[in-house]
Coordinates of C-alpha atoms in Angstrom, one line a residue:
M4 CA 48.0 -6.7 24.0
A5 CA 45.4 -9.6 23.3
R6 CA 41.5 -8.7 23.9
P7 CA 40.1 -10.8 26.6
A8 CA 37.9 -13.5 26.3
L9 CA 34.1 -13.1 25.4
E10 CA 31.9 -15.7 27.6
V11 CA 28.4 -15.8 26.9
R12 CA 25.9 -17.9 29.6
D13 CA 22.4 -17.8 30.9
A14 CA 21.7 -15.2 33.5
G15 CA 20.0 -16.1 36.7
T16 CA 18.3 -13.9 39.1
A17 CA 21.1 -13.3 41.3
D18 CA 22.3 -11.8 37.8
V19 CA 19.6 -9.2 38.1
D20 CA 22.1 -6.0 39.7
V21 CA 24.5 -6.4 36.5
L22 CA 21.1 -7.3 34.0
M23 CA 20.0 -3.8 35.6
E24 CA 23.3 -1.8 34.8
L25 CA 23.4 -3.0 31.6
Y26 CA 19.5 -1.9 31.3
A27 CA 20.5 1.5 32.5
S28 CA 23.0 1.2 29.9
A29 CA 20.6 0.8 26.8
R30 CA 17.9 3.3 28.2
F31 CA 20.3 6.3 27.7
D32 CA 21.6 4.9 24.3
Q33 CA 18.1 4.0 23.2
A34 CA 15.0 6.4 23.9
Q35 CA 13.1 4.8 23.4
L36 CA 12.5 2.1 26.3
R37 CA 10.3 4.1 29.0
A38 CA 9.5 1.6 31.4
S39 CA 10.9 2.7 34.9
V40 CA 14.1 1.1 36.0
E41 CA 12.5 0.0 39.1
N42 CA 9.4 -1.9 37.4
V43 CA 12.0 -3.8 34.8
R44 CA 13.8 -5.4 37.9
A45 CA 10.4 -6.4 39.7
R46 CA 9.0 -7.8 36.3
L47 CA 12.3 -9.5 35.2
V48 CA 13.0 -11.2 38.8
R49 CA 9.5 -12.6 38.2
S50 CA 9.9 -13.8 34.5
L51 CA 13.3 -15.3 35.5
A52 CA 12.2 -17.4 38.4
S53 CA 9.5 -18.5 36.3
G54 CA 11.4 -19.3 33.4
E55 CA 8.9 -17.0 31.3
V56 CA 12.3 -15.6 29.7
R57 CA 15.8 -16.5 29.3
V58 CA 18.1 -13.8 29.2
L59 CA 21.7 -14.2 27.7
L60 CA 24.6 -12.5 29.7
A61 CA 27.8 -11.6 27.7
F62 CA 31.3 -10.7 29.5
C63 CA 34.0 -9.4 27.9
G64 CA 37.1 -11.0 30.9
A65 CA 35.1 -9.9 33.7
E66 CA 33.3 -7.0 32.6
P67 CA 29.4 -7.0 31.7
A68 CA 29.4 -6.5 28.0
G69 CA 25.8 -7.1 26.6
Y70 CA 22.9 -9.1 26.3
A71 CA 19.5 -11.1 24.9
L72 CA 16.3 -11.3 26.4
L73 CA 14.9 -14.0 24.8
T74 CA 11.3 -15.4 24.9
T75 CA 9.6 -18.1 22.9
S76 CA 6.2 -18.2 21.1
P77 CA 5.0 -18.3 17.5
L78 CA 6.0 -16.0 15.6
L79 CA 1.7 -15.1 14.5
P80 CA -0.2 -16.0 17.8
L81 CA -1.9 -18.8 14.3
G82 CA 1.0 -20.3 13.1
N83 CA 2.6 -23.3 14.7
C84 CA 6.5 -22.5 14.1
A85 CA 7.2 -21.4 17.4
G86 CA 10.9 -20.5 18.8
P87 CA 12.9 -18.0 20.4
S88 CA 12.5 -14.2 20.1
I89 CA 15.3 -12.1 20.3
E90 CA 13.4 -8.9 22.5
H91 CA 16.2 -6.8 23.0
L92 CA 19.8 -7.2 22.2
H93 CA 22.2 -4.2 23.9
V94 CA 25.8 -4.7 23.6
V95 CA 27.7 -1.8 25.8
P96 CA 28.8 1.0 23.9
G97 CA 32.2 1.3 24.5
L98 CA 32.4 -2.6 24.1
R99 CA 31.1 -2.5 20.3
R100 CA 32.7 -3.7 17.5
R101 CA 34.5 -6.8 19.7
G102 CA 32.0 -9.6 18.7
V103 CA 29.7 -9.7 21.6
G104 CA 26.8 -9.3 19.4
R105 CA 27.7 -12.1 17.6
A106 CA 28.2 -13.9 20.5
L107 CA 25.4 -12.9 21.9
L108 CA 23.4 -14.0 18.7
R109 CA 25.7 -18.1 18.4
R110 CA 24.3 -18.6 21.9
A111 CA 20.8 -18.0 20.5
V112 CA 20.8 -19.8 17.6
H113 CA 22.2 -22.7 20.1
V114 CA 19.1 -21.8 22.3
A115 CA 16.7 -22.2 19.2
E116 CA 18.5 -25.3 17.9
S117 CA 18.3 -26.8 21.1
E118 CA 14.3 -25.9 21.2
G119 CA 14.1 -27.6 18.3
A120 CA 13.0 -24.3 16.3
D121 CA 14.1 -23.3 12.8
Q122 CA 14.3 -19.5 12.9
I123 CA 15.3 -16.8 15.7
A124 CA 13.1 -13.5 15.3
C125 CA 14.6 -10.2 16.3
T126 CA 12.4 -7.2 17.7
V127 CA 14.2 -3.9 16.6
L128 CA 12.7 -0.4 17.7
P129 CA 11.8 1.6 14.6
G130 CA 14.5 4.4 14.7
D131 CA 17.3 2.0 15.1
R132 CA 19.1 2.1 11.9
D133 CA 22.4 0.6 13.0
Y134 CA 20.7 -2.5 14.8
T135 CA 18.0 -2.8 11.1
R136 CA 21.0 -2.4 9.0
Y137 CA 23.5 -5.4 11.2
L138 CA 20.5 -7.8 11.6
A139 CA 19.6 -7.7 7.7
R140 CA 23.3 -8.1 6.9
L141 CA 22.9 -11.3 8.8
G142 CA 20.2 -12.8 7.1
F143 CA 17.0 -11.2 9.0
A144 CA 14.3 -10.0 6.9
P145 CA 11.3 -8.1 8.0
V146 CA 8.2 -10.5 8.5
V147 CA 5.5 -8.2 10.4
V148 CA 5.1 -4.6 11.1
R149 CA 3.5 -4.0 14.7
R150 CA 1.9 -0.4 15.8
A151 CA 0.9 0.7 19.2
V152 CA -0.6 3.9 19.8
S153 CA -1.6 4.7 23.3
L154 CA -5.1 4.3 24.6
S155 CA -5.8 7.6 25.0
V156 CA -5.2 8.7 21.3
L157 CA -6.6 6.1 19.8
R158 CA -10.4 6.5 22.0
R159 CA -9.7 10.0 20.7
R160 CA -9.3 9.6 17.7
L161 CA -12.2 6.5 17.4
S162 CA -14.7 9.4 19.1
D163 CA -15.2 11.0 16.1
G164 CA -16.3 8.3 14.7
P165 CA -18.1 8.1 11.2
A166 CA -18.4 11.7 11.4
A167 CA -14.6 11.8 10.9
A168 CA -15.0 9.2 7.8
V169 CA -18.3 11.5 6.5
H170 CA -15.9 14.7 6.7
T171 CA -13.2 12.9 4.2
T172 CA -15.8 11.5 1.9
D173 CA -17.0 15.4 1.8
V174 CA -13.6 16.6 1.3
V175 CA -12.9 14.0 -1.8
A176 CA -16.1 15.0 -3.6
R177 CA -15.5 18.7 -3.1
R178 CA -12.3 18.3 -4.6
R179 CA -13.5 15.6 -7.0
S180 CA -16.4 18.5 -8.3
L181 CA -14.1 21.8 -8.5
R182 CA -11.7 19.9 -10.8
A183 CA -14.3 18.9 -13.2
R184 CA -15.3 22.3 -13.2
L185 CA -11.7 23.4 -13.7
A186 CA -11.9 21.1 -16.6
R187 CA -14.9 22.1 -17.8
A188 CA -14.1 25.7 -17.4
G189 CA -10.5 25.2 -18.9
E190 CA -12.1 23.6 -21.9
G191 CA -14.4 26.8 -22.5
L192 CA -11.1 28.9 -22.7
K193 CA -9.1 27.4 -25.8
V194 CA -7.9 29.5 -28.4
P195 CA -8.9 28.4 -31.6
T196 CA -5.9 28.2 -33.6
A197 CA -5.7 28.9 -37.0
S198 CA -5.4 26.8 -40.2

């Protein structure tokens, strides 16, 4: 029996319900995605309407199979090489290994070429080893690492301020002093060898 044909097309605001079902599937698949579905729906509708994001929607026959959410901006803030960035690529777990991801990426390449870009970037969650390996096999390489911290954690860590730095310096100095004393004590304990 032949597999259903793959189709990838641009999503519009009329596709938001389908995209939300796929997003819910992605949230179940990737626990790191923390935003509520209601918040995502509102932002997605605004972003699609304004053209801030572009979403490629894949179908396997009539069944929604996955999506790729693209933004366009320079890879680095002061860089001049703008191009699409795939902020999220998701294929429904039951439809993986059928070429859906490749079809979405092919369409993303077409988008990049039509915008005059010479590269495309992907955002990868830190613990997603399978996705990282998949992208590496296609030639994607690490360019930058972005780290995030909650404001409350950063505020707490910064409130330690200079005291934390002094404490660290004191610990290092004490360790060096202890090592020096142990080394001197060890020299005095050496047993002379008979010649």
